[in-house]
Amino acid sequence: MIKKIFIPNRGEIAVRIIRACRELGIISVAAYSQADRTSLHVQIADEAIEIGPPPALESYLNIENVVKAAKESGADAIHPGYGFLAENKDFAAKCRDNGLIFIGPTPESMELVGDKVASRVTVQAAGVPIIPGMLTPQDNISSIITEAKKIGYPVLVKASMGGGGKGMQIVTEECKLKECIEASKRIAKSAFGDDTVYVEKYIEKPRHVEIQVIADHHGNAVHLFERECSIQRRHQKVIEESPSPAINEDIRRKMGDTAVRVVKETGYTNAGTVEFLLDQNRNFYFLEVNARVQVEHPVTEWVTGIDIVKEQIRIANGEPLSFSQEQIRHVGHAIETRIYAEDPEANFIPSPGRISVLREPVGPGIRVDSGIYEGYIVPSFYDPILSKLIVYDSTREKAIERAYSALSSYLIGGIKTIIPFLLNVLRHPEFRSGNLSTSFIQDYQEELFSYPEEEKIPFAALAAYGIYSSSARGPNTPGLREAGLPGVWDTLGGWKNTE
Amino acid sequence: MIKKIFIPNRGEIAVRIIRACRELGIISVAAYSQADRTSLHVQIADEAIEIGPPPALESYLNIENVVKAAKESGADAIHPGYGFLAENKDFAAKCRDNGLIFIGPTPESMELVGDKVASRVTVQAAGVPIIPGMLTPQDNISSIITEAKKIGYPVLVKASMGGGGKGMQIVTEECKLKECIEASKRIAKSAFGDDTVYVEKYIEKPRHVEIQVIADHHGNAVHLFERECSIQRRHQKVIEESPSPAINEDIRRKMGDTAVRVVKETGYTNAGTVEFLLDQNRNFYFLEVNARVQVEHPVTEWVTGIDIVKEQIRIANGEPLSFSQEQIRHVGHAIETRIYAEDPEANFIPSPGRISVLREPVGPGIRVDSGIYEGYIVPSFYDPILSKLIVYDSTREKAIERAYSALSSYLIGGIKTIIPFLLNVLRHPEFRSGNLSTSFIQDYQEELFSYPEEEKIPFAALAAYGIYSSSARGPNTPGLREAGLPGVWDTLGGWKNTE
Amino acid sequence: MKFEAKIKTGKNALRETRIEVLDKAGKFLVQAGELNEIVDAEIIGPGILSLIIEGKSYLVHITEGKNQKSVFLAGREYIFNEGEDAPELIQAGPGKFEGKIKAPMPGSVVKINGKEGDIIAAGQVLIIVEAMKMENEMRAPVEVRIDKIMVREKEQVEGMQVLMEVSEVEKK
Amino acid sequence: MKFEAKIKTGKNALRETRIEVLDKAGKFLVQAGELNEIVDAEIIGPGILSLIIEGKSYLVHITEGKNQKSVFLAGREYIFNEGEDAPELIQAGPGKFEGKIKAPMPGSVVKINGKEGDIIAAGQVLIIVEAMKMENEMRAPVEVRIDKIMVREKEQVEGMQVLMEVSEVEKK
């Protein structure tokens, strides 16, 4: 039985795993880089241990350091979360060699599905439809360029290891390809520790629909229905939901069966996700397997009532799945919005810094998976994801209203977040109608990136600024009541006292 | 159609109603007393209007002020929440007279069920089992004493109007009765604006099991199963759950049917709760009808998937119930713990004051209905309820683990709360076994009120105190890193510099 | 740099505590009783400290009152008194009876039983203070005479504010 | 007591704003443009204000930077510049090209294309800054000469820090 779990990850997913451990009576050990001493996961874990300097390559991606720290901590298992080493077969093997249970698939099946090129070959042989593209990996850039010519432009450059859209780029003409491949390789190296990339045919305006799967070590494999994740910017998911508004029971069953077939063909165990593209004629194509817990797993948890992270731990413990395919129900509608520290009004540039004020939405049908707290300084070294807001209601329409209402009350001060942009998406009529595609954001950018004009400053903002500034003459200024708070009145704007 | 709802209430329930309004696209108007200008409901409502001085009798209980403010605001409906005027028939009538939709039962059925004595007479006639006690109200204290003698001690003194255990007292001998009646009258007057009290037989070690009901204006009435609310201190519920660990499907169906019969006999409409006592032989007795949304409604919302507050608004709009009895499902297990501002180590004395630090639990299966924020000064004028933590999981056992884990991470600094006590209850073996009764807290007080010995201060607390104090020599003290925060180092304890 | 202090823990136990600032930022050597540990401490908010001691993580909240600090840890409060002498740990909870009747909490005076000079029997209610709809009855611990009444009915009072002074009636 | 200021809103519009402190605590008379309203304002946290204007409730968060304040309202940020003259509203977003190449965000320098004295064609990448796994390429807006490079590869930089100075290459 697993008694202590080491978590070489950070942010909201580390917090999520620590919570699951606590509820299962398992001791949690947070690993942290020197940039993360003050991060939330370190505070709430039972134990915490430093694993290296701020750059991920020297800490969260440093297999040597991670395994050493895990052994020192006395943990008997490792939950890698997503990103970092989660889909690194060498790491999974190293864990096994050191007598640590890796909570995820075996290194062998991870090697197969983790390599996007190899997995395409395998599933194609089993009759699963795939997108035309490279079927053998190439290190040589000029060979990749030759392959791209064969496939025909536009093509998509993708990192062979890892996912999350990191390093993925659309290339429409040959002259841009070399530069894009180089950038992808650099990003892949820094994010996954492996710089292999490949190209495939780019399908226009597809939907991204994925199937959550879960398999134990006793030959049982089931799927937990689909998630639609078509709302993406820079190939990174922004909003996910379940069920998909695009598919009917027939396609749902076919996709689910196909996903389970992929699991069985690849000998995959533990939780994973089989990603598909759905073209405009509702044909689906296998994309890749994400061999880890997915960022968007909470939407599936809510509509099925199954705690995926706890189920992962049970499977790693050797227990059989506690449900059969027939027992899994799908009730209501769940939507996740990802809160990134990025400026939506300036091309999503990252916005690290100190969170001066934080009020997270709470209430019925609202779940926040968060890695932040008021006063936290968001470092610039890692992913910009701060937290995820997941809402649930009986119908898609109601869930959208709930998401909109909850996001409107989500107050994160001091840094920029994409909340204003998410609100624009949620109120867009095409989003409400369920007419989604991965080019949604590009197609409607004019509306999605238009925010109320700065020139028309609302009276309330002007009044707040004026009152705040004019009261800022020291603690004895008349007027504004301070409700017993420590002095914040130490600056003065360009105000003249006229009386 | 209702377009704007006026909410003459405060705290977490006002916030809850405002959220429902926002999701339905209805404008919300927060009413607030002069003590509540800085309260959360005022900040998050679309509109806000002052209704009088701090004492509830002059503001939230002042019918004149409330109706005037509601009309001024242009609202077309009033949601009273719980407590205050929620079960005041004169108020409901006054709303109707002023053309305001009262979101709750009619004044007539409220008069019937709101008067505990009259409702007992009515339901007894319909064959519903009741507890022996007074069947006619008495103003005269000596008549009540005579009745008590007839019933036989111990007896329970209860306020005829209102609920929540306010003014309720067990009396074991005649010589204490007069004093208790006087105190009950005083509390009833201040809490409900009516000082009528009555007595009934006190049943020993019963369970408190209640049925959520809901009825529209078209003759449809259904129940949403039970909640067990046996964990009470001072006759005030502390922990509620659904389903009850005590009853089987047979008793569940009987109690549900009985509750619907009570609704039909009393012509009750909108959401309400039929409370029962369950004795040690699983016989149930009608207690009273709570003619309002209940504090603990979220546990029912989670296990049935029905949003009770929104359903209340729809019914008030004249819409028929959107589900039949057969369509209502009951899945999983939900537990609510109430977070009171009281000192559990000092006989639950109230602990108003400034919340210096607040971290609310978030994550899967966790809902927080909260009326507070960091920096909020909890006033001493009103109920000590700060927030409610509601958790959900597939089984009671898992839900208890989740509640325990979430409560452990709930950080409220600056004032005392009953969280340490709630943790003691949740880990008590008899609670875990589901062996509950309304005298649970009294029966196990020795364990429930024993906290780790003060003399054994954990090393971590000593170290934190020591480091904090020794670093408190001004901003340039070496050692403790401040992570860019404003100076908190302005005091010095009894420390000597030895080097 | 080193600091040291004597901290009274509980009623009798006296514990010497030494804090030494180590070279690395945020690291301290803390000695208390028989324990001698390196403590990694970080301030992560006003009065919130994250401590790592021997690999274990602790989230601690400290609030500062007049001449005392409260340390909240794992749902418990530890109060450190910082009066004239060495810091001393005092017990939480309502004050002891000392001839002064004090409000146990902020609230309002509901009822005063008697006037100055009255004799009140042991166990009888002297004054009732209400906060958050809870009435708190202050009873005479022994037979007492009311010497002085400092408040009026309906008055708002602070926690620990003196409401009345009484003195024990000498038994003949 | 009265205060007044001129606030530039947007590029051209200039708006005079007057604030008058009324007798009642927390109440102000605010005049801006054609509006003249009583504003009920309360501080409810560091930089957080609750405003009630004509019955409408607004939750506002103000952060203070160097010579500027940001007002967050309903998911939007309004920046008020407080330079030498009257407060002026400036646009959010990355700075304009002024011969100085500035970091758009805190992060680290991934790649520098060229050395001092090199000529870089319009549209070519000058320098790449990475933060949060996003690479931000700073390109030459016109054909430029690199005059000065202030940073090295792998160096951590602050937001708005000057990375390079360049000058436009004169067309013959």
Coordinates of C-alpha atoms in Angstrom, one line a residue, chain A residues 132-318:
Chain A
P132 CA -1.6 12.2 -42.9
G133 CA 2.0 13.0 -41.8
M134 CA 5.4 11.7 -40.9
L135 CA 5.5 8.1 -39.8
T136 CA 9.2 8.0 -38.9
P137 CA 11.1 10.4 -36.8
Q138 CA 13.8 12.5 -38.4
D139 CA 16.6 14.4 -36.7
N140 CA 17.7 16.1 -39.8
I141 CA 15.9 19.3 -40.6
S142 CA 16.2 19.0 -44.3
S143 CA 14.5 15.5 -44.2
I144 CA 11.7 17.1 -42.3
I145 CA 11.4 19.8 -45.0
T146 CA 11.2 17.1 -47.7
E147 CA 8.5 15.2 -45.8
A148 CA 6.5 18.5 -45.4
K149 CA 6.6 19.0 -49.2
K150 CA 5.2 15.5 -49.6
I151 CA 2.3 16.1 -47.2
G152 CA 1.6 19.5 -48.7
Y153 CA 1.2 22.8 -47.0
P154 CA -0.2 24.0 -44.6
V155 CA 1.6 21.6 -42.2
L156 CA 1.8 21.5 -38.4
V157 CA 5.2 21.3 -36.6
K158 CA 4.9 19.4 -33.3
A159 CA 7.2 18.2 -30.5
S160 CA 7.3 14.5 -30.5
M161 CA 7.5 14.2 -26.7
G162 CA 5.1 16.1 -24.4
G163 CA 2.0 18.0 -25.2
G164 CA 0.0 21.1 -24.2
G165 CA 0.7 22.6 -27.7
K166 CA 4.2 23.6 -26.6
G167 CA 6.4 24.1 -29.6
M168 CA 3.5 23.5 -32.0
Q169 CA 3.3 25.8 -35.0
I170 CA 1.3 26.0 -38.3
V171 CA 3.5 26.6 -41.3
T172 CA 1.9 27.7 -44.5
E173 CA 5.0 28.0 -46.8
E174 CA 8.3 26.3 -47.1
C175 CA 10.4 29.4 -46.5
K176 CA 9.2 29.7 -42.9
L177 CA 9.7 26.0 -42.0
K178 CA 13.3 26.0 -41.0
E179 CA 12.9 28.8 -38.5
C180 CA 9.8 27.2 -37.0
I181 CA 11.5 23.9 -36.6
E182 CA 14.4 25.5 -34.8
A183 CA 12.0 27.3 -32.4
S184 CA 10.0 24.2 -31.8
K185 CA 13.1 22.2 -31.0
R186 CA 14.3 24.9 -28.5
I187 CA 11.0 24.9 -26.8
A188 CA 10.7 21.1 -26.8
K189 CA 14.1 20.8 -25.3
S190 CA 13.4 23.2 -22.5
A191 CA 9.9 21.9 -21.8
F192 CA 10.4 18.1 -22.2
G193 CA 14.1 17.5 -22.3
D194 CA 13.9 16.1 -25.9
D195 CA 14.0 18.1 -29.1
T196 CA 12.5 15.7 -31.6
V197 CA 9.8 17.3 -33.8
Y198 CA 7.7 16.1 -36.7
V199 CA 5.2 17.4 -39.2
E200 CA 1.7 16.4 -40.2
K201 CA -1.1 17.8 -42.4
Y202 CA -2.9 20.8 -41.0
I203 CA -6.7 20.3 -40.9
E204 CA -8.6 23.5 -41.1
K205 CA -11.2 24.5 -38.5
P206 CA -11.3 21.2 -36.8
R207 CA -12.7 20.6 -33.3
H208 CA -10.5 19.2 -30.7
V209 CA -12.4 16.4 -28.9
E210 CA -10.6 14.0 -26.6
I211 CA -11.6 10.9 -24.6
Q212 CA -10.6 10.3 -21.0
V213 CA -9.5 6.7 -20.5
I214 CA -8.5 4.8 -17.5
A215 CA -7.1 1.2 -17.3
D216 CA -5.9 -0.9 -14.4
H217 CA -3.2 -3.7 -14.2
H218 CA -5.8 -6.4 -14.5
G219 CA -6.8 -5.9 -18.1
N220 CA -9.7 -3.6 -17.4
A221 CA -9.9 -0.4 -19.6
V222 CA -12.8 2.0 -19.8
H223 CA -13.4 5.5 -21.1
L224 CA -15.1 8.4 -19.2
F225 CA -16.6 10.1 -22.3
E226 CA -15.3 13.1 -24.1
R227 CA -14.2 16.7 -23.5
E228 CA -14.3 19.3 -26.1
C229 CA -11.2 21.6 -26.0
S230 CA -11.5 23.5 -29.2
I231 CA -11.0 27.0 -27.7
Q232 CA -7.3 27.4 -28.0
R233 CA -4.9 30.2 -28.4
R234 CA -1.3 29.5 -29.5
H235 CA -2.4 25.8 -29.6
Q236 CA -2.9 25.9 -25.9
K237 CA -6.4 25.1 -24.5
V238 CA -8.2 27.9 -22.8
I239 CA -11.7 26.6 -22.3
E240 CA -12.8 22.9 -22.1
E241 CA -16.1 21.3 -21.6
S242 CA -18.0 18.0 -21.3
P243 CA -20.1 16.9 -23.0
S244 CA -19.1 18.2 -26.4
P245 CA -21.9 20.2 -28.1
A246 CA -20.8 18.7 -31.4
I247 CA -21.3 15.0 -31.1
N248 CA -24.3 12.7 -30.8
E249 CA -24.6 9.4 -28.9
D250 CA -23.5 7.4 -32.0
I251 CA -20.2 9.3 -32.5
R252 CA -19.6 9.4 -28.8
R253 CA -19.8 5.6 -28.6
K254 CA -17.6 5.2 -31.7
M255 CA -15.0 7.6 -30.3
G256 CA -15.1 5.9 -26.9
D257 CA -14.7 2.5 -28.4
T258 CA -11.8 3.7 -30.5
A259 CA -10.1 5.2 -27.5
V260 CA -10.4 2.0 -25.5
R261 CA -8.9 0.2 -28.5
V262 CA -5.9 2.6 -28.5
V263 CA -5.4 1.8 -24.8
K264 CA -5.5 -1.9 -25.4
E265 CA -3.3 -1.8 -28.4
T266 CA -0.6 0.2 -26.6
G267 CA -0.8 -1.8 -23.3
Y268 CA -1.6 1.5 -21.6
T269 CA -2.4 1.6 -17.9
N270 CA -3.5 4.3 -15.4
A271 CA -5.3 7.5 -16.5
G272 CA -4.7 9.0 -19.9
T273 CA -6.4 10.9 -22.7
V274 CA -6.8 9.9 -26.3
E275 CA -7.0 13.1 -28.4
F276 CA -8.9 13.4 -31.7
L277 CA -9.5 16.0 -34.2
L278 CA -13.0 16.2 -35.5
D279 CA -13.3 17.7 -39.0
Q280 CA -16.3 19.7 -40.3
N281 CA -18.0 16.5 -41.5
R282 CA -17.7 14.9 -38.1
N283 CA -14.9 12.5 -39.1
F284 CA -12.5 12.0 -36.3
Y285 CA -8.8 11.4 -36.5
F286 CA -6.4 10.1 -33.8
L287 CA -4.0 12.8 -32.7
E288 CA -2.0 11.5 -29.8
V289 CA -2.3 9.9 -26.3
N290 CA -1.5 12.2 -23.4
A291 CA 0.0 9.7 -20.9
R292 CA -0.8 11.6 -17.7
V293 CA -3.6 13.4 -15.8
Q294 CA -4.8 16.2 -18.0
V295 CA -5.1 19.8 -17.0
E296 CA -8.8 19.6 -17.9
H297 CA -9.5 16.4 -16.0
P298 CA -11.9 18.2 -13.5
V299 CA -14.7 18.6 -16.1
T300 CA -14.8 14.8 -16.5
E301 CA -14.7 14.4 -12.7
W302 CA -17.7 16.5 -12.4
V303 CA -19.9 15.0 -15.0
T304 CA -19.0 11.4 -14.1
G305 CA -18.5 11.7 -10.3
I306 CA -15.2 9.9 -10.6
D307 CA -12.2 11.3 -8.8
I308 CA -9.5 10.7 -11.5
V309 CA -6.5 11.5 -9.3
K310 CA -7.6 9.1 -6.5
E311 CA -8.3 6.5 -9.1
Q312 CA -4.8 6.9 -10.4
I313 CA -3.4 6.2 -7.0
R314 CA -5.6 3.2 -6.5
I315 CA -4.5 1.7 -9.8
A316 CA -0.9 2.3 -8.9
N317 CA -1.6 0.5 -5.7
G318 CA -2.5 -2.6 -7.8

